Tab-separated table of C-alpha atoms in Angstrom:
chain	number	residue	atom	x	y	z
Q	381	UNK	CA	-78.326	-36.354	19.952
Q	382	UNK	CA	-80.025	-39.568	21.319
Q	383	UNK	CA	-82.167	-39.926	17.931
Q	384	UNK	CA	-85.223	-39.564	19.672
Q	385	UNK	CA	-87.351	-36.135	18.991
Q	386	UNK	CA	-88.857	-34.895	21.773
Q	387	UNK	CA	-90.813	-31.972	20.673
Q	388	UNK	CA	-91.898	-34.022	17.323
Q	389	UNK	CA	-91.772	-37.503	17.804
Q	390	UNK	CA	-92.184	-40.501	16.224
Q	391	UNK	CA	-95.373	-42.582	15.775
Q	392	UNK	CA	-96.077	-45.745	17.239
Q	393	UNK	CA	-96.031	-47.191	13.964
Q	394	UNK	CA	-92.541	-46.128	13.296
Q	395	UNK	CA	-89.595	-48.620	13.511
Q	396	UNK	CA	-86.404	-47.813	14.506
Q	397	UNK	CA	-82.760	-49.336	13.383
Q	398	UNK	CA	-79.388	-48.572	15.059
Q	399	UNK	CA	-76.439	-51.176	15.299
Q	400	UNK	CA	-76.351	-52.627	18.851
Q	401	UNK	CA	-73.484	-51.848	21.234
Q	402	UNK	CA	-71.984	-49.133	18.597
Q	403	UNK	CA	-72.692	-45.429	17.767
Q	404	UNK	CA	-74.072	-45.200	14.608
Q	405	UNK	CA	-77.174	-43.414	12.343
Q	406	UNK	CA	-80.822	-43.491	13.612
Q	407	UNK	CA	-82.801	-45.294	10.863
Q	408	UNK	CA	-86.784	-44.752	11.150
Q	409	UNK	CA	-89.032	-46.574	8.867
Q	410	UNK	CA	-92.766	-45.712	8.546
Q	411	UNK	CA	-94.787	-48.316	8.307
Q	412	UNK	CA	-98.767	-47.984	6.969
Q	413	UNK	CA	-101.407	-48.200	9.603
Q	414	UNK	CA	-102.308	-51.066	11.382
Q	415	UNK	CA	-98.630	-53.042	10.264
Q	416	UNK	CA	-96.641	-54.697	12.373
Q	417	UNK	CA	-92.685	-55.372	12.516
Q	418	UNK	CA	-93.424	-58.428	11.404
Q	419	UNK	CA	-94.834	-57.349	7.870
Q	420	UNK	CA	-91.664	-55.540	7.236
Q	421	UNK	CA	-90.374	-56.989	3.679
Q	422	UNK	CA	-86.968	-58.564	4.430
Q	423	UNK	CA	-85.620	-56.848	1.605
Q	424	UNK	CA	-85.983	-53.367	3.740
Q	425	UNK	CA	-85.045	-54.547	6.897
Q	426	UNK	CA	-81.930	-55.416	4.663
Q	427	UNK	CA	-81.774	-52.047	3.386
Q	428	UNK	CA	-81.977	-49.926	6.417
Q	429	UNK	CA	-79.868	-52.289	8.663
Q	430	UNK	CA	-77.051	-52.004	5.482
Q	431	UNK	CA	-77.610	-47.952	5.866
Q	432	UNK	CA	-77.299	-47.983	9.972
Q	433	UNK	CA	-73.893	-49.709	9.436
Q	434	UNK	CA	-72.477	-48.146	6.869
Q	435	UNK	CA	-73.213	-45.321	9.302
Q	436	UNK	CA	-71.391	-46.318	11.931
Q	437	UNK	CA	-67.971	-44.979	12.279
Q	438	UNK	CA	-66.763	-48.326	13.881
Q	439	UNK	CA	-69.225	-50.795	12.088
Q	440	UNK	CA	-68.573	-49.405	8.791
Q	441	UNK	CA	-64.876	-51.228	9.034
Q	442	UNK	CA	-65.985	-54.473	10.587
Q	443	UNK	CA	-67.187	-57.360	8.653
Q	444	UNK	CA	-70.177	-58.125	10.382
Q	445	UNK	CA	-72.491	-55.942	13.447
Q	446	UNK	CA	-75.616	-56.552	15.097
Q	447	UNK	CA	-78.017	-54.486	14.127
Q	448	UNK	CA	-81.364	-54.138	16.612
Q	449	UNK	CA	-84.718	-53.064	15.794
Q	450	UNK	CA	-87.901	-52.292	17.590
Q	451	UNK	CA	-91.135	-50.260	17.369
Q	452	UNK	CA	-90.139	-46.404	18.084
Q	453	UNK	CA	-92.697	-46.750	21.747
Q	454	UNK	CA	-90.682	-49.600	22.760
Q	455	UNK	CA	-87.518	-46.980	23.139
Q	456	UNK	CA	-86.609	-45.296	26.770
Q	457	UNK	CA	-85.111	-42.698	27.237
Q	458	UNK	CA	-83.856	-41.924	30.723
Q	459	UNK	CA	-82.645	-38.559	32.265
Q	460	UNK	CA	-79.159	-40.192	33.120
Q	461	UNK	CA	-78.045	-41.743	29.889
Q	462	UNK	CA	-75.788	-40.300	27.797
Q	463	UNK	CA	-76.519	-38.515	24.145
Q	464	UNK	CA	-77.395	-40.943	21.855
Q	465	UNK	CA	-77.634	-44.206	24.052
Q	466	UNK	CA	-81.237	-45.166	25.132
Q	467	UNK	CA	-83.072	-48.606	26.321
Q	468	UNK	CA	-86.005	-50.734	25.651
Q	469	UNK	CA	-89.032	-50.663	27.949
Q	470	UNK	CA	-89.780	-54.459	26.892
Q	471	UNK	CA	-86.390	-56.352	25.250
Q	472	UNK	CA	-88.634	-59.183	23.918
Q	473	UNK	CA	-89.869	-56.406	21.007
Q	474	UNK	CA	-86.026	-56.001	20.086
Q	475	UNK	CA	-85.398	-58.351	17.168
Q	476	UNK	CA	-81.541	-58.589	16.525
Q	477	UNK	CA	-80.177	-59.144	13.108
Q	478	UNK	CA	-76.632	-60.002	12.438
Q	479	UNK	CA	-75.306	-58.064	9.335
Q	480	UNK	CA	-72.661	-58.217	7.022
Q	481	UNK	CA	-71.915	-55.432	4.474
Q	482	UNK	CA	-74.157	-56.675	1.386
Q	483	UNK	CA	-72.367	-54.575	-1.860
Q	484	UNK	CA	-75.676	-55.249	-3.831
Q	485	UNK	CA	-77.858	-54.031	-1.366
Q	486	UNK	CA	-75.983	-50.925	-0.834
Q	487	UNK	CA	-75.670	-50.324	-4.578
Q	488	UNK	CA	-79.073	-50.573	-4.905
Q	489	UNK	CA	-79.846	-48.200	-2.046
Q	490	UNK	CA	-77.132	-45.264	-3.914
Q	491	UNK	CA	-78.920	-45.629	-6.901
Q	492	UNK	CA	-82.159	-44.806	-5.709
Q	493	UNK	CA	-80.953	-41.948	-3.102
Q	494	UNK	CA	-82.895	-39.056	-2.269
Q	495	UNK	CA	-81.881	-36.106	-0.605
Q	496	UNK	CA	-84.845	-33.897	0.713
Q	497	UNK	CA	-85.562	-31.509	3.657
Q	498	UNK	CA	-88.532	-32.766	6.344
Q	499	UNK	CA	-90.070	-30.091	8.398
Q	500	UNK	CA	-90.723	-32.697	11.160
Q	501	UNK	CA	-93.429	-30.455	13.133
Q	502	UNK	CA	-95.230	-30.134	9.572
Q	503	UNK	CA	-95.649	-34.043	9.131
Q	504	UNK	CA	-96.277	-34.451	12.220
Q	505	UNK	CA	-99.168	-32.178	12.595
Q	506	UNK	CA	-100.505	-33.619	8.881
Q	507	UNK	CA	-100.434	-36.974	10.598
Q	508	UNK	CA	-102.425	-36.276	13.713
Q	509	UNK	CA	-104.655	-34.065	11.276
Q	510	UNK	CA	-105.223	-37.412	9.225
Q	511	UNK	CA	-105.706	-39.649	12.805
Q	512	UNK	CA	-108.392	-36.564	13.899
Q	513	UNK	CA	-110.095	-37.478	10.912
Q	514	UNK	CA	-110.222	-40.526	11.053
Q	515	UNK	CA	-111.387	-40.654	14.561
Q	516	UNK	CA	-114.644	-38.188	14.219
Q	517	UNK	CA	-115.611	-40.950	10.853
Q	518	UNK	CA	-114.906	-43.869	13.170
Q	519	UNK	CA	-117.280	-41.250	16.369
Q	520	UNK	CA	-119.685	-40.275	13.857
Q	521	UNK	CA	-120.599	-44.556	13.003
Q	522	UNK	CA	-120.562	-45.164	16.457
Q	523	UNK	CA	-123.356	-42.755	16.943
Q	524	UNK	CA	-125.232	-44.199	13.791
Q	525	UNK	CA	-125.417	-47.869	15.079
Q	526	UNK	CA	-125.742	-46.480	18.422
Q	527	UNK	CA	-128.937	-44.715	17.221
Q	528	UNK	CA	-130.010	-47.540	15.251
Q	529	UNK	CA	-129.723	-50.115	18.355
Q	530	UNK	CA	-132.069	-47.581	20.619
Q	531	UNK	CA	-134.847	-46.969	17.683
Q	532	UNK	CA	-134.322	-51.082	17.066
Q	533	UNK	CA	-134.883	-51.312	20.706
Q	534	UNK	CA	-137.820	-48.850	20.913
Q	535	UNK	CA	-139.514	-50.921	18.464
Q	536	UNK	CA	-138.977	-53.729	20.409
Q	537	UNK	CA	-140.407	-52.500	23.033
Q	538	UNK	CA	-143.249	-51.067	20.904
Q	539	UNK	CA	-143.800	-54.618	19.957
Q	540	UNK	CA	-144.498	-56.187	23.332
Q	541	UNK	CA	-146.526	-53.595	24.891
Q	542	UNK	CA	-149.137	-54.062	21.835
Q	543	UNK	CA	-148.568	-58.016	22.701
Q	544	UNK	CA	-149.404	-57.407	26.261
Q	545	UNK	CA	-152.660	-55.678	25.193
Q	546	UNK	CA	-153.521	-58.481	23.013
Q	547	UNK	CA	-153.011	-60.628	25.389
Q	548	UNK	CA	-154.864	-58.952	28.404
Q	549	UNK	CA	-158.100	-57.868	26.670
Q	550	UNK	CA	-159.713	-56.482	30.233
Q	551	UNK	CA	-156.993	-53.205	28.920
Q	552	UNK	CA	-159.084	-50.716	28.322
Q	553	UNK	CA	-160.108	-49.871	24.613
Q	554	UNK	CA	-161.459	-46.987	23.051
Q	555	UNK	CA	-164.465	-49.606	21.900
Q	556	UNK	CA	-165.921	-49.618	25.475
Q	557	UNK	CA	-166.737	-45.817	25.297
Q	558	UNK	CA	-168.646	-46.482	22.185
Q	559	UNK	CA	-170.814	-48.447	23.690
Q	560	UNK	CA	-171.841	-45.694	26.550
Q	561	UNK	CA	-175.134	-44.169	26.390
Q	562	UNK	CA	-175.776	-40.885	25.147
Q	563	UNK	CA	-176.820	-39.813	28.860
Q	564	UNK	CA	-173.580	-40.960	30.332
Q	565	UNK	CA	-171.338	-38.766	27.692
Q	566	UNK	CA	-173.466	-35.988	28.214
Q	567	UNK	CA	-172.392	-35.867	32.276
Q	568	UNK	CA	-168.479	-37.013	31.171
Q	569	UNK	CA	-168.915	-33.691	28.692
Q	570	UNK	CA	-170.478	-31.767	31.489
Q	571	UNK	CA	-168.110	-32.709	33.990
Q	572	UNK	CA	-164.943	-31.498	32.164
């Protein structure tokens, strides 16, 4: 299989590890919102370039591989390549590590082995639940400031209208009908 799941795929903010020019494992590291390759802790990208060679059939027995890594988007997939092989839509997001088997580091990474089933489809759907979520909070603020800038505006407006009366005292006032004559309400109140 090419590594890549089409029916339940990977985030953007997955990473994923595979030793260049060789067949070996599919490593996938989830990183936490809003990180970057670059925030990955040496230490792990020791640690999963260590288990994508000790993966590989052929890299296992040589003393040294390349091992390349990019952000899961940056992978492509074409119609014509074979199972397993894909291709980079932008090579400068493919950082290349050389790697030589590190006992320590693969020690370390027995030790602390776990074993579990992943219903793919079940995280997945958790995920985008989560990023739904997230999205009507982030919506919902947006309409709050957005209703907030109008009534601020309103005001505003408010403002200089009453400044424009101030200013322009031949405006009409309700004080100039209390100066009319009793005689001249009396045909206003007959008129309407």
């Amino acid at each position: 299989s090419s590594g890549i799941n089409a029916e339940w795929p990977l985030r953007p903010g997955d990473v994923w590890f595979h030793v260049d020019k060789l067949s070996s494992a599919h490593v996938y590291l989830r990183l936490n919102k809003g990180e970057g390759v670059d925030a990955i802790p040496k230490e792990l990208v020791d640690q999963c370039c260590q288990l994508v060679k000790a993966n590989s059939i052929q890299g296992c027995k040589m003393a040294a591989v390349d091992v390349v890594y990019t952000p899961y988007p940056n992978l492509k997939k074409t119609g014509d390549m074979v199972a397993g092989q894909v291709g980079f839509h932008k090579n400068k997001r493919v950082v290349k590590v050389n790697v030589e088997k590190n006992n320590e580091v693969w020690k370390k990474l027995e030790k602390t082995r776990e074993e579990r089933d992943v219903d793919l489809k079940l995280e997945r759907e958790g995920r985008d639940r989560e990023d739904q979520e997230e999205l009507k909070k982030r919506k919902k603020v947006q309409r709050e400031m957005e209703k907030v800038q109008i009534e601020k505006e309103r005001k505003e407006r408010e403002m200089k209208s009453y400044k424009l009366m101030d200013a322009n005292p031949d405006l009409c006032t309700s004080n100039q009908f209390d100066n009319e004559s009793d005689a001249e309400r009396e045909l206003v109140d007959d008129f309407m």
